[in-house]
Amino acid sequence: DAGVTQSPTHLIKTRGQQVTLRCSPKSGHDTVSWYQQALGQGPQFIFQYYEEEERQRGNFPDRFSGHQFPNYSSELNVNALLLGDSALYLCASSRRGWETQYFGPGTRLLVL
Amino acid sequence: AQSVTQPDIHITVSEGASLELRCNYSYGATPYLFWYVQSPGQGLQLLLKYFSGDTLVQGIKGFEAEFKRSQSSFNLRKPSVHWSDAAEYFCAVGVSGGGADGLTFGKGTHLIIQP
């Protein structure tokens, strides 16, 4: 049983560019959450998707957007990249109403 | 809004010694509490969780944690650490079951194991 997978593992972009990160949830999970983890910090909640809709959002600007597909996989899009967007982006999946979020290995984004 | 404080940024423990990592939370009702571990360059692995019931919860890798409502704490303990326990440890709080809500994390405690 595959766990949560994310792609790519690493990414380098320049300021002003746009990036798309991808996540496939654990088998049987229908909810995907995205987190940003800056160096030396704990993860910060970006948003959560369930039934292809954004259900909850953390304190992140509209430059951060997402999508969930019918097979429950998800994308995180970041527009107009800033240097401060450099971080590890973590995807977590869960079953709606269940308690445990399972995390993927993350995508490390570097913005130059 | 809820918050989590992990007062210790770094902790150094000798291999075989006992360990306690502190976590304090702020939330008006009974929270859902979690401890995750992160090895360098890796994602987060769940160690244990508390939702209700027995305030002492057992997790994987020999870890346990105790929920103390009066102190708003959820400290992580292990009786004897191994060199492989060296990692970053995060305490997190959820407010509606964790599966249907975003988690709020502390800043983490970096655990160093001395031989």
mmCIF file of C-alpha atoms in Angstrom:
data_model
loop_
_atom_site.group_PDB
_atom_site.id
_atom_site.type_symbol
_atom_site.label_atom_id
_atom_site.label_comp_id
_atom_site.label_asym_id
_atom_site.label_seq_id
_atom_site.Cartn_x
_atom_site.Cartn_y
_atom_site.Cartn_z
ATOM 1 C CA ASP A 1 0.000 0.000 0.000
ATOM 2 C CA ALA A 2 1.679 3.181 -1.200
ATOM 3 C CA GLY A 3 1.708 6.064 1.173
ATOM 4 C CA VAL A 4 1.374 9.713 0.255
ATOM 5 C CA THR A 5 3.518 10.590 -2.738
ATOM 6 C CA GLN A 6 4.643 14.007 -3.936
ATOM 7 C CA SER A 7 6.357 15.274 -7.044
ATOM 8 C CA PRO A 8 8.779 16.657 -7.839
ATOM 9 C CA THR A 9 11.165 16.129 -4.927
ATOM 10 C CA HIS A 10 13.119 19.298 -5.615
ATOM 11 C CA LEU A 11 12.457 22.371 -7.694
ATOM 12 C CA ILE A 12 14.340 25.588 -8.451
ATOM 13 C CA LYS A 13 12.485 28.649 -9.739
ATOM 14 C CA THR A 14 13.181 32.347 -10.098
ATOM 15 C CA ARG A 15 11.209 35.215 -8.638
ATOM 16 C CA GLY A 16 7.980 35.981 -10.469
ATOM 17 C CA GLN A 17 7.600 32.503 -11.913
ATOM 18 C CA GLN A 18 4.770 30.117 -11.245
ATOM 19 C CA VAL A 19 5.067 26.570 -9.841
ATOM 20 C CA THR A 20 2.820 23.525 -9.579
ATOM 21 C CA LEU A 21 3.359 20.797 -7.008
ATOM 22 C CA ARG A 22 1.549 17.470 -7.047
ATOM 23 C CA CYS A 23 0.306 15.059 -4.415
ATOM 24 C CA SER A 24 -1.261 11.608 -4.529
ATOM 25 C CA PRO A 25 -3.017 10.612 -1.297
ATOM 26 C CA LYS A 26 -2.760 7.354 0.534
ATOM 27 C CA SER A 27 -5.106 4.675 -0.775
ATOM 28 C CA GLY A 28 -8.594 5.088 0.661
ATOM 29 C CA HIS A 29 -8.073 8.732 1.622
ATOM 30 C CA ASP A 30 -10.258 11.484 0.184
ATOM 31 C CA THR A 31 -8.937 14.623 1.878
ATOM 32 C CA VAL A 32 -5.709 16.419 1.047
ATOM 33 C CA SER A 33 -4.082 19.187 3.072
ATOM 34 C CA TRP A 34 -1.067 21.285 2.114
ATOM 35 C CA TYR A 35 1.509 22.743 4.486
ATOM 36 C CA GLN A 36 4.507 25.042 4.054
ATOM 37 C CA GLN A 37 7.565 24.411 6.218
ATOM 38 C CA ALA A 38 10.202 27.128 6.173
ATOM 39 C CA LEU A 39 13.712 26.221 7.278
ATOM 40 C CA GLY A 40 13.877 25.743 11.031
ATOM 41 C CA GLN A 41 10.124 26.167 11.494
ATOM 42 C CA GLY A 42 7.124 23.948 12.019
ATOM 43 C CA PRO A 43 4.720 23.309 9.142
ATOM 44 C CA GLN A 44 2.063 25.948 8.488
ATOM 45 C CA PHE A 45 -1.340 25.008 7.140
ATOM 46 C CA ILE A 46 -2.086 26.387 3.664
ATOM 47 C CA PHE A 47 -5.427 24.813 2.753
ATOM 48 C CA GLN A 48 -7.421 21.597 2.611
ATOM 49 C CA TYR A 49 -9.355 19.977 -0.216
ATOM 50 C CA TYR A 50 -12.263 17.594 0.029
ATOM 51 C CA GLU A 51 -14.761 16.628 -2.695
ATOM 52 C CA GLU A 52 -12.772 18.794 -5.115
ATOM 53 C CA GLU A 53 -13.420 21.959 -3.122
ATOM 54 C CA GLU A 54 -11.261 24.062 -0.841
ATOM 55 C CA ARG A 55 -12.763 23.500 2.608
ATOM 56 C CA GLN A 56 -10.475 25.438 4.866
ATOM 57 C CA ARG A 57 -7.641 27.892 4.372
ATOM 58 C CA GLY A 58 -4.812 29.129 6.517
ATOM 59 C CA ASN A 59 -3.270 32.593 6.474
ATOM 60 C CA PHE A 60 -1.803 32.499 2.968
ATOM 61 C CA PRO A 61 -2.338 34.965 0.114
ATOM 62 C CA ASP A 62 -4.348 34.262 -3.019
ATOM 63 C CA ARG A 63 -1.111 33.579 -4.883
ATOM 64 C CA PHE A 64 -1.465 30.118 -3.352
ATOM 65 C CA SER A 65 -4.205 28.107 -5.009
ATOM 66 C CA GLY A 66 -5.019 24.471 -5.417
ATOM 67 C CA HIS A 67 -7.077 21.855 -7.057
ATOM 68 C CA GLN A 68 -8.322 18.379 -6.264
ATOM 69 C CA PHE A 69 -9.117 15.866 -8.974
ATOM 70 C CA PRO A 70 -11.821 13.166 -9.014
ATOM 71 C CA ASN A 71 -9.206 10.552 -8.077
ATOM 72 C CA TYR A 72 -8.460 12.649 -4.930
ATOM 73 C CA SER A 73 -4.995 13.698 -6.066
ATOM 74 C CA SER A 74 -4.194 17.355 -5.647
ATOM 75 C CA GLU A 75 -2.078 20.208 -6.974
ATOM 76 C CA LEU A 76 -0.703 23.255 -5.235
ATOM 77 C CA ASN A 77 -0.045 26.272 -7.445
ATOM 78 C CA VAL A 78 1.959 29.296 -6.422
ATOM 79 C CA ASN A 79 2.004 32.364 -8.675
ATOM 80 C CA ALA A 80 4.400 35.317 -8.724
ATOM 81 C CA LEU A 81 6.984 33.498 -6.618
ATOM 82 C CA LEU A 82 8.834 35.424 -3.922
ATOM 83 C CA LEU A 83 12.143 34.573 -2.304
ATOM 84 C CA GLY A 84 10.189 33.913 0.892
ATOM 85 C CA ASP A 85 8.276 31.100 -0.786
ATOM 86 C CA SER A 86 11.395 28.935 -0.567
ATOM 87 C CA ALA A 87 10.391 26.078 1.724
ATOM 88 C CA LEU A 88 9.498 22.414 2.022
ATOM 89 C CA TYR A 89 5.919 21.894 0.877
ATOM 90 C CA LEU A 90 4.203 18.989 2.560
ATOM 91 C CA CYS A 91 1.064 17.213 1.495
ATOM 92 C CA ALA A 92 -1.010 15.229 3.993
ATOM 93 C CA SER A 93 -3.948 12.954 3.334
ATOM 94 C CA SER A 94 -6.723 11.644 5.531
ATOM 95 C CA ARG A 95 -10.230 10.251 5.459
ATOM 96 C CA ARG A 96 -12.965 12.777 6.038
ATOM 97 C CA GLY A 97 -13.883 12.693 9.720
ATOM 98 C CA TRP A 98 -10.921 10.522 10.639
ATOM 99 C CA GLU A 99 -8.294 11.838 12.906
ATOM 100 C CA THR A 100 -4.920 11.087 11.413
ATOM 101 C CA GLN A 101 -3.178 12.987 8.662
ATOM 102 C CA TYR A 102 -0.436 11.078 6.873
ATOM 103 C CA PHE A 103 2.338 13.152 5.375
ATOM 104 C CA GLY A 104 4.302 12.745 2.194
ATOM 105 C CA PRO A 105 8.062 13.330 1.889
ATOM 106 C CA GLY A 106 7.584 16.871 0.620
ATOM 107 C CA THR A 107 8.760 19.000 -2.282
ATOM 108 C CA ARG A 108 11.647 21.327 -1.594
ATOM 109 C CA LEU A 109 11.223 24.589 -3.501
ATOM 110 C CA LEU A 110 14.045 27.067 -3.895
ATOM 111 C CA VAL A 111 13.253 30.498 -5.313
ATOM 112 C CA LEU A 112 16.237 32.477 -6.604
ATOM 113 C CA ALA B 1 -7.208 30.592 17.478
ATOM 114 C CA GLN B 2 -5.210 27.704 18.793
ATOM 115 C CA SER B 3 -1.433 27.775 19.277
ATOM 116 C CA VAL B 4 1.345 25.390 20.282
ATOM 117 C CA THR B 5 4.548 26.184 22.185
ATOM 118 C CA GLN B 6 7.563 23.924 22.330
ATOM 119 C CA PRO B 7 9.855 25.714 24.781
ATOM 120 C CA ASP B 8 13.010 23.771 23.990
ATOM 121 C CA ILE B 9 14.599 24.446 20.607
ATOM 122 C CA HIS B 10 17.391 21.912 21.175
ATOM 123 C CA ILE B 11 17.751 19.052 23.649
ATOM 124 C CA THR B 12 20.815 16.852 24.062
ATOM 125 C CA VAL B 13 20.436 13.448 25.705
ATOM 126 C CA SER B 14 22.886 10.612 26.210
ATOM 127 C CA GLU B 15 22.052 7.323 24.533
ATOM 128 C CA GLY B 16 20.172 5.118 26.983
ATOM 129 C CA ALA B 17 18.969 8.047 29.079
ATOM 130 C CA SER B 18 15.339 9.055 29.474
ATOM 131 C CA LEU B 19 13.749 11.824 27.423
ATOM 132 C CA GLU B 20 10.963 14.338 27.935
ATOM 133 C CA LEU B 21 9.992 16.903 25.294
ATOM 134 C CA ARG B 22 7.640 19.636 26.365
ATOM 135 C CA CYS B 23 4.546 20.874 24.570
ATOM 136 C CA ASN B 24 2.016 23.471 25.706
ATOM 137 C CA TYR B 25 -1.088 24.377 23.764
ATOM 138 C CA SER B 26 -3.631 27.144 23.837
ATOM 139 C CA TYR B 27 -7.209 26.308 22.937
ATOM 140 C CA GLY B 28 -10.550 26.966 24.607
ATOM 141 C CA ALA B 29 -11.932 23.439 24.411
ATOM 142 C CA THR B 30 -10.438 19.971 24.490
ATOM 143 C CA PRO B 31 -8.018 19.760 21.611
ATOM 144 C CA TYR B 32 -6.844 16.865 19.534
ATOM 145 C CA LEU B 33 -3.101 16.506 20.122
ATOM 146 C CA PHE B 34 -0.366 14.900 18.085
ATOM 147 C CA TRP B 35 3.367 14.311 18.126
ATOM 148 C CA TYR B 36 5.192 13.918 14.824
ATOM 149 C CA VAL B 37 8.852 13.164 14.134
ATOM 150 C CA GLN B 38 10.834 14.401 11.141
ATOM 151 C CA SER B 39 14.212 13.028 10.116
ATOM 152 C CA PRO B 40 16.492 15.246 8.003
ATOM 153 C CA GLY B 41 15.057 15.828 4.547
ATOM 154 C CA GLN B 42 12.014 13.694 5.270
ATOM 155 C CA GLY B 43 8.288 14.183 5.768
ATOM 156 C CA LEU B 44 6.502 13.825 9.083
ATOM 157 C CA GLN B 45 5.779 10.523 10.784
ATOM 158 C CA LEU B 46 3.049 10.283 13.406
ATOM 159 C CA LEU B 47 4.319 9.049 16.771
ATOM 160 C CA LEU B 48 1.080 9.213 18.745
ATOM 161 C CA LYS B 49 -2.189 11.092 19.189
ATOM 162 C CA TYR B 50 -4.689 12.000 21.893
ATOM 163 C CA PHE B 51 -8.373 12.524 21.282
ATOM 164 C CA SER B 52 -10.141 11.540 24.504
ATOM 165 C CA GLY B 53 -10.152 8.949 27.253
ATOM 166 C CA ASP B 54 -6.994 7.763 28.941
ATOM 167 C CA THR B 55 -4.665 10.726 29.303
ATOM 168 C CA LEU B 56 -1.550 8.568 28.901
ATOM 169 C CA VAL B 57 -1.183 7.456 25.304
ATOM 170 C CA GLN B 58 1.280 5.010 23.836
ATOM 171 C CA GLY B 59 2.847 5.448 20.437
ATOM 172 C CA ILE B 60 5.324 3.858 18.114
ATOM 173 C CA LYS B 61 9.046 3.408 18.773
ATOM 174 C CA GLY B 62 8.513 3.224 22.550
ATOM 175 C CA PHE B 63 7.205 6.794 22.930
ATOM 176 C CA GLU B 64 4.388 7.861 25.198
ATOM 177 C CA ALA B 65 2.731 11.180 26.021
ATOM 178 C CA GLU B 66 0.531 12.448 28.823
ATOM 179 C CA PHE B 67 -2.279 14.954 28.400
ATOM 180 C CA LYS B 68 -2.623 17.290 31.384
ATOM 181 C CA ARG B 69 -5.611 19.558 30.991
ATOM 182 C CA SER B 70 -4.786 21.647 34.065
ATOM 183 C CA GLN B 71 -1.366 22.492 32.625
ATOM 184 C CA SER B 72 -2.425 22.628 28.948
ATOM 185 C CA SER B 73 0.432 20.272 28.255
ATOM 186 C CA PHE B 74 1.096 17.179 26.184
ATOM 187 C CA ASN B 75 4.682 16.161 26.924
ATOM 188 C CA LEU B 76 6.406 13.376 25.031
ATOM 189 C CA ARG B 77 8.497 10.813 26.908
ATOM 190 C CA LYS B 78 10.720 7.856 26.223
ATOM 191 C CA PRO B 79 12.420 5.818 28.973
ATOM 192 C CA SER B 80 15.597 5.041 27.026
ATOM 193 C CA VAL B 81 16.653 6.807 23.833
ATOM 194 C CA HIS B 82 18.529 5.252 20.945
ATOM 195 C CA TRP B 83 20.879 7.021 18.531
ATOM 196 C CA SER B 84 18.218 6.574 15.828
ATOM 197 C CA ASP B 85 15.868 8.846 17.793
ATOM 198 C CA ALA B 86 17.904 11.891 16.770
ATOM 199 C CA ALA B 87 15.465 13.999 14.745
ATOM 200 C CA GLU B 88 13.122 16.994 14.888
ATOM 201 C CA TYR B 89 9.989 16.533 16.971
ATOM 202 C CA PHE B 90 6.807 18.499 16.430
ATOM 203 C CA CYS B 91 3.776 18.834 18.628
ATOM 204 C CA ALA B 92 0.526 19.730 16.863
ATOM 205 C CA VAL B 93 -3.060 20.556 17.782
ATOM 206 C CA GLY B 94 -6.228 20.034 15.765
ATOM 207 C CA VAL B 95 -9.666 21.277 16.645
ATOM 208 C CA SER B 96 -12.051 19.005 14.822
ATOM 209 C CA GLY B 97 -10.577 15.570 14.635
ATOM 210 C CA GLY B 98 -7.489 16.264 12.631
ATOM 211 C CA GLY B 99 -8.839 14.603 9.558
ATOM 212 C CA ALA B 100 -11.191 17.436 8.730
ATOM 213 C CA ASP B 101 -9.109 20.343 9.800
ATOM 214 C CA GLY B 102 -5.684 21.866 9.420
ATOM 215 C CA LEU B 103 -3.203 21.187 12.172
ATOM 216 C CA THR B 104 -1.342 23.903 14.059
ATOM 217 C CA PHE B 105 2.267 22.940 14.750
ATOM 218 C CA GLY B 106 4.851 24.109 17.222
ATOM 219 C CA LYS B 107 8.278 25.208 16.011
ATOM 220 C CA GLY B 108 9.814 21.889 16.900
ATOM 221 C CA THR B 109 12.482 20.519 19.224
ATOM 222 C CA HIS B 110 15.737 19.267 17.771
ATOM 223 C CA LEU B 111 16.876 16.145 19.613
ATOM 224 C CA ILE B 112 20.593 15.358 19.692
ATOM 225 C CA ILE B 113 21.784 12.005 21.019
ATOM 226 C CA GLN B 114 25.228 11.803 22.605
ATOM 227 C CA PRO B 115 27.035 8.449 22.438
#
